[in-house]
Coordinates of N, CA and C in Angstrom, one line a residue:
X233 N -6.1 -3.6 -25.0 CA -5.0 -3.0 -24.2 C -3.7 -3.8 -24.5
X234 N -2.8 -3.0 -24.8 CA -1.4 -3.8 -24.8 C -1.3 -4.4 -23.8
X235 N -0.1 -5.5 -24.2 CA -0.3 -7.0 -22.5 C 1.6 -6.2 -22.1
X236 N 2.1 -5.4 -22.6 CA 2.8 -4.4 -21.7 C 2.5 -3.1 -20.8
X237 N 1.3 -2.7 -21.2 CA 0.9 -1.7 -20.5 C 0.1 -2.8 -19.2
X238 N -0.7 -3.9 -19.9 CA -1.3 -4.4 -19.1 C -0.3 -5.2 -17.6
X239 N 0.6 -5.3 -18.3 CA 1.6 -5.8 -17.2 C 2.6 -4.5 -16.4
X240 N 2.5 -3.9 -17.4 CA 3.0 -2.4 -16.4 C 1.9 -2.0 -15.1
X241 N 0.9 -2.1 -15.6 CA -0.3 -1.3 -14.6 C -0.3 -3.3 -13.4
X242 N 0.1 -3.8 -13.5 CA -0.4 -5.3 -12.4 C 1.0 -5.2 -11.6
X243 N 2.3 -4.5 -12.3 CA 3.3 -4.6 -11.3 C 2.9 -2.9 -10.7
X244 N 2.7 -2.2 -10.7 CA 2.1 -1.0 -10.0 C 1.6 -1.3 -9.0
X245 N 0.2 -1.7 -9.3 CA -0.3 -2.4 -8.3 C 0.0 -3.5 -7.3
X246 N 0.8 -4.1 -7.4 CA 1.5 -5.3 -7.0 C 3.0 -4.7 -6.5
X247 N 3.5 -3.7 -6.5 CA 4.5 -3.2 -5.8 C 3.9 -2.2 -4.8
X248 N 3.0 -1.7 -5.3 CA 2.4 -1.1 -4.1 C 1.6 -1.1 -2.9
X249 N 1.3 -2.6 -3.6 CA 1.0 -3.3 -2.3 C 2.4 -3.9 -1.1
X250 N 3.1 -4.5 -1.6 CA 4.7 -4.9 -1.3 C 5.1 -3.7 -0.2
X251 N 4.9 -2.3 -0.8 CA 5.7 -1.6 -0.4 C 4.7 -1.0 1.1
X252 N 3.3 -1.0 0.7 CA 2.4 -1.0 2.2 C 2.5 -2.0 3.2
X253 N 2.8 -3.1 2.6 CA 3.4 -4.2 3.5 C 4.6 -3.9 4.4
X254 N 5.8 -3.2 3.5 CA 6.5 -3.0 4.8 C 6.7 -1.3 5.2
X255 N 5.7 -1.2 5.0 CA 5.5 -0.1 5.5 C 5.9 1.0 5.4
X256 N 6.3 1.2 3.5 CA 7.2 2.2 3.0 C 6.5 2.9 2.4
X257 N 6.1 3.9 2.8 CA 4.5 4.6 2.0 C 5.0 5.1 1.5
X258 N 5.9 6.1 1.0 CA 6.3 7.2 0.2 C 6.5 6.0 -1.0
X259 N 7.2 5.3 -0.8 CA 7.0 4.0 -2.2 C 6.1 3.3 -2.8
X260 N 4.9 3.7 -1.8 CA 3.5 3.1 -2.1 C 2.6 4.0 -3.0
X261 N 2.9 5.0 -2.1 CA 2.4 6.3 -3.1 C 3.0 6.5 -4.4
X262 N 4.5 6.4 -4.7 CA 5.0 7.1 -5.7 C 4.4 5.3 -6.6
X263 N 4.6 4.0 -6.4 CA 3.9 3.0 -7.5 C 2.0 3.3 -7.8
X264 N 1.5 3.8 -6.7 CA 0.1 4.2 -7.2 C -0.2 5.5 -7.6
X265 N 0.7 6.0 -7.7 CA 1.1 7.4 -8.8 C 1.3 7.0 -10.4
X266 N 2.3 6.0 -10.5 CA 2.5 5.2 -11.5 C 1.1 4.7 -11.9
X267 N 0.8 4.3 -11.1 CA -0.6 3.3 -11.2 C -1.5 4.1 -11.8
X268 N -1.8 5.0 -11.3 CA -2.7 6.2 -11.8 C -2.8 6.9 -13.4
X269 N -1.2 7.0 -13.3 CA -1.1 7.5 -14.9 C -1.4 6.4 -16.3
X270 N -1.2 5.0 -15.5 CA -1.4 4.7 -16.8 C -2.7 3.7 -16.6
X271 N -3.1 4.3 -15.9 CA -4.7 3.7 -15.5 C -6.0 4.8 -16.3
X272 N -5.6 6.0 -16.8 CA -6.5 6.7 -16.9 C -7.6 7.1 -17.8
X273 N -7.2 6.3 -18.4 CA -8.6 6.2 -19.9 C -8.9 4.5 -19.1
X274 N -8.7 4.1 -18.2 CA -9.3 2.6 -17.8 C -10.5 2.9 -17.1
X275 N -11.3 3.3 -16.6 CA -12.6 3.6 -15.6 C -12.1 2.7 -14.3
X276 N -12.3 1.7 -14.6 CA -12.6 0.7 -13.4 C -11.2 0.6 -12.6
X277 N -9.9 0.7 -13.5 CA -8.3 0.7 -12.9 C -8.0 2.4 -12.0
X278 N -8.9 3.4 -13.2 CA -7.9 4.4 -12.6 C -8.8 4.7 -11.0
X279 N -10.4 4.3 -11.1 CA -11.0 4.6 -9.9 C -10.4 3.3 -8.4
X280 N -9.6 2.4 -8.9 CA -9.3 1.3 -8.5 C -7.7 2.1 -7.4
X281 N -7.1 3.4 -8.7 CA -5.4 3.8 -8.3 C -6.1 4.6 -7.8
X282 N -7.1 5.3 -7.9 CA -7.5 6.3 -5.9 C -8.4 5.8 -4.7
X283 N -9.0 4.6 -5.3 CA -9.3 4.0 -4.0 C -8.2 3.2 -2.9
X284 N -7.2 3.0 -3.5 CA -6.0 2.5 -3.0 C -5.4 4.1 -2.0
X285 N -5.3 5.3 -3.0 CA -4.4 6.2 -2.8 C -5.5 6.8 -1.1
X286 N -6.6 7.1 -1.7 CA -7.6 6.9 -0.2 C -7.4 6.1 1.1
X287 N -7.3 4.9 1.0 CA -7.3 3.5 1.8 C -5.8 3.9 2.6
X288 N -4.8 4.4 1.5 CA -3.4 4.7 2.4 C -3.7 5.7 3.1
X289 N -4.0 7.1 2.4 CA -4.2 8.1 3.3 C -5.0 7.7 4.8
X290 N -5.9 6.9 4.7 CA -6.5 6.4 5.8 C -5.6 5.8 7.0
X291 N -4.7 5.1 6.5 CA -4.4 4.1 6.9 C -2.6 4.8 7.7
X292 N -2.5 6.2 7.0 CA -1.6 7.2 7.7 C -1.9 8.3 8.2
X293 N -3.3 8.5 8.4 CA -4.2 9.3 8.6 C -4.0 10.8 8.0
X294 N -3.5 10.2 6.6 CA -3.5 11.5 5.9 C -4.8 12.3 5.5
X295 N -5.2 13.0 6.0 CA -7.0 13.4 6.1 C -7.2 14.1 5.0
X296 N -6.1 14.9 4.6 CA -6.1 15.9 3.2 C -6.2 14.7 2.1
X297 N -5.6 13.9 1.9 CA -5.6 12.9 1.2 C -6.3 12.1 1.0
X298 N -7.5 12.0 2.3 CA -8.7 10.7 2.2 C -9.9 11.6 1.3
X299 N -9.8 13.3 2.2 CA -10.6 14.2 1.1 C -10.9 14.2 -0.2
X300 N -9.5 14.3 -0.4 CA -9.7 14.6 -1.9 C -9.3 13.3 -2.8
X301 N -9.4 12.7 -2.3 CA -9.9 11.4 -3.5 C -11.1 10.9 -3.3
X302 N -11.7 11.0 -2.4 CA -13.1 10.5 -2.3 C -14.3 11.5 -4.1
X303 N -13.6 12.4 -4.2 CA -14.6 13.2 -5.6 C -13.4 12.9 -6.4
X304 N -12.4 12.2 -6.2 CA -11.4 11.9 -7.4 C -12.2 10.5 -7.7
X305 N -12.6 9.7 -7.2 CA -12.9 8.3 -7.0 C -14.2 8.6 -8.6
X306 N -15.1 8.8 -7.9 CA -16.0 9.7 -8.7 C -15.8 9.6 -9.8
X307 N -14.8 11.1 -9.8 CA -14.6 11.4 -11.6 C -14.3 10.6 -12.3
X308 N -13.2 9.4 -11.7 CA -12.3 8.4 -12.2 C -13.6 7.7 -13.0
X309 N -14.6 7.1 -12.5 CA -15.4 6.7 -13.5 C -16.2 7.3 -14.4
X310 N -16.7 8.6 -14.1 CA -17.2 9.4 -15.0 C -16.7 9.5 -15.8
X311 N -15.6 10.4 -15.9 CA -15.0 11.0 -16.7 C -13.6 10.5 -17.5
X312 N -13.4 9.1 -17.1 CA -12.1 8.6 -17.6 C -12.0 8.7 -19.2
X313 N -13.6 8.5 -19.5 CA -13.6 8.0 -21.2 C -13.7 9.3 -21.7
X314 N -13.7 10.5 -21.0 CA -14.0 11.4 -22.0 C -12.7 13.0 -21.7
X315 N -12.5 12.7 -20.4 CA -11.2 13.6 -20.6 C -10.5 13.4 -19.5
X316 N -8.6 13.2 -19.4 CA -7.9 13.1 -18.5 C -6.5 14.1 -18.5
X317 N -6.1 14.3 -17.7 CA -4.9 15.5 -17.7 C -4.0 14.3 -17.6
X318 N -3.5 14.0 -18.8 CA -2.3 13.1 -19.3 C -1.2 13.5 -17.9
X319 N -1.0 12.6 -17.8 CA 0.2 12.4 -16.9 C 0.4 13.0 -15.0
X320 N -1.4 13.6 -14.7 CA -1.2 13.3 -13.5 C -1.4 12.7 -12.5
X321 N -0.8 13.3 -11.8 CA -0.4 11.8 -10.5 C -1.8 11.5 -9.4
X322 N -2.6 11.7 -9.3 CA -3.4 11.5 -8.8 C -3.9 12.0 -7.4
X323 N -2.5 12.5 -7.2 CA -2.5 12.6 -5.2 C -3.3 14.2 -5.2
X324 N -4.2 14.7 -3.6 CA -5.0 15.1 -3.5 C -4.1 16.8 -3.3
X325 N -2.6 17.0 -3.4 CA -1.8 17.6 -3.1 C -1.9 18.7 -4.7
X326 N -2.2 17.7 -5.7 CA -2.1 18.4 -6.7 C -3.6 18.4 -7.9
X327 N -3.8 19.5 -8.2 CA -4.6 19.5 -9.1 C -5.6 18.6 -10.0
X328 N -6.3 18.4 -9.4 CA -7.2 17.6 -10.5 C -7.5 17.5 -11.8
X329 N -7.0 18.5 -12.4 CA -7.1 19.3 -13.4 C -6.0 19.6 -14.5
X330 N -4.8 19.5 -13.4 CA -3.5 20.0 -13.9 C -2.6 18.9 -15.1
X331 N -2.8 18.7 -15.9 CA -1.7 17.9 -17.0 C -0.1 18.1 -16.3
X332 N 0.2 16.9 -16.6 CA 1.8 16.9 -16.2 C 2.7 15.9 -16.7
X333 N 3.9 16.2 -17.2 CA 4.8 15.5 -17.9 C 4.7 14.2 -18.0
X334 N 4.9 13.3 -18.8 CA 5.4 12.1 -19.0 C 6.8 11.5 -19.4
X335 N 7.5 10.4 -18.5 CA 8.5 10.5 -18.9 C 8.4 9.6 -20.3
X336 N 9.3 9.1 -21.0 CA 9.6 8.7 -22.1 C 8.8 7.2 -22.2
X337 N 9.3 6.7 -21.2 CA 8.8 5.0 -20.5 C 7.2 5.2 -20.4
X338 N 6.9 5.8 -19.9 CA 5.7 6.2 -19.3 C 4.7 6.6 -21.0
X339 N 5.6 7.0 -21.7 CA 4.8 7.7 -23.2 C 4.6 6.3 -23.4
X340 N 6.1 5.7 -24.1 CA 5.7 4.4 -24.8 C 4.8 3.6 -24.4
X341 N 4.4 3.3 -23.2 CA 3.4 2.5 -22.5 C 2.1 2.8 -23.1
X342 N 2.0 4.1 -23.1 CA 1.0 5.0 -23.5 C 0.1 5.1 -24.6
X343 N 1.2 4.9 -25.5 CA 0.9 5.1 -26.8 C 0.3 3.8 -27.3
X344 N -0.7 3.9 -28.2 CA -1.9 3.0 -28.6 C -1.2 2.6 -30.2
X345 N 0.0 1.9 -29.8 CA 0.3 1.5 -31.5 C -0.4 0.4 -32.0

């Protein structure tokens, strides 16, 4: 793994912890959204960015949200190595299934040069 992606995906994590600390969850969510995308060929990181995204929902009692990550958790290890819908976000609001944009920043990280 690049030690940029790798340091991209540790400040994701690490901001989104920051940001549950003070208790700014829409900012928590949108860094473990981040977290998610470039966690997704990872098994062990991207099941790591919905156990977090779960633990919040819990922890806001977002119930739609604890739902559907609990079979996101799952797939995250099954299926990371063999197929992921580039670019999405992980939240239980949107498709499992659904591919979605990547910004530019987010490619370059991406890309396996």
């Amino acid at each position: 793994m690049k030690e940029t992606l790798r340091s991209a995906i540790t400040e994701a994590f690490r901001e989104a912890g920051l940001a549950v600390r003070h208790r700014d969850f829409q900012a928590a969510y949108g860094w473990l959204e981040r977290a998610h995308i470039l966690t997704q060929r990872i098994p062990l990181a991207h099941a790591k960015s919905h156990w977090l995204m779960l633990k919040l929902g819990w922890f806001t009692k977002d119930w739609r949200e604890v739902a559907g990550q609990l079979p996101r958790i799952v797939a995250a290890l099954v299926f990371s190595t063999i197929w992921v819908p580039v670019g999405n976000t992980g939240r239980a609001r949107i498709s499992a299934f659904s591919a979605m944009p990547l910004s530019t920043e987010l490619e370059d990280l991406l890309r396996e040069d």
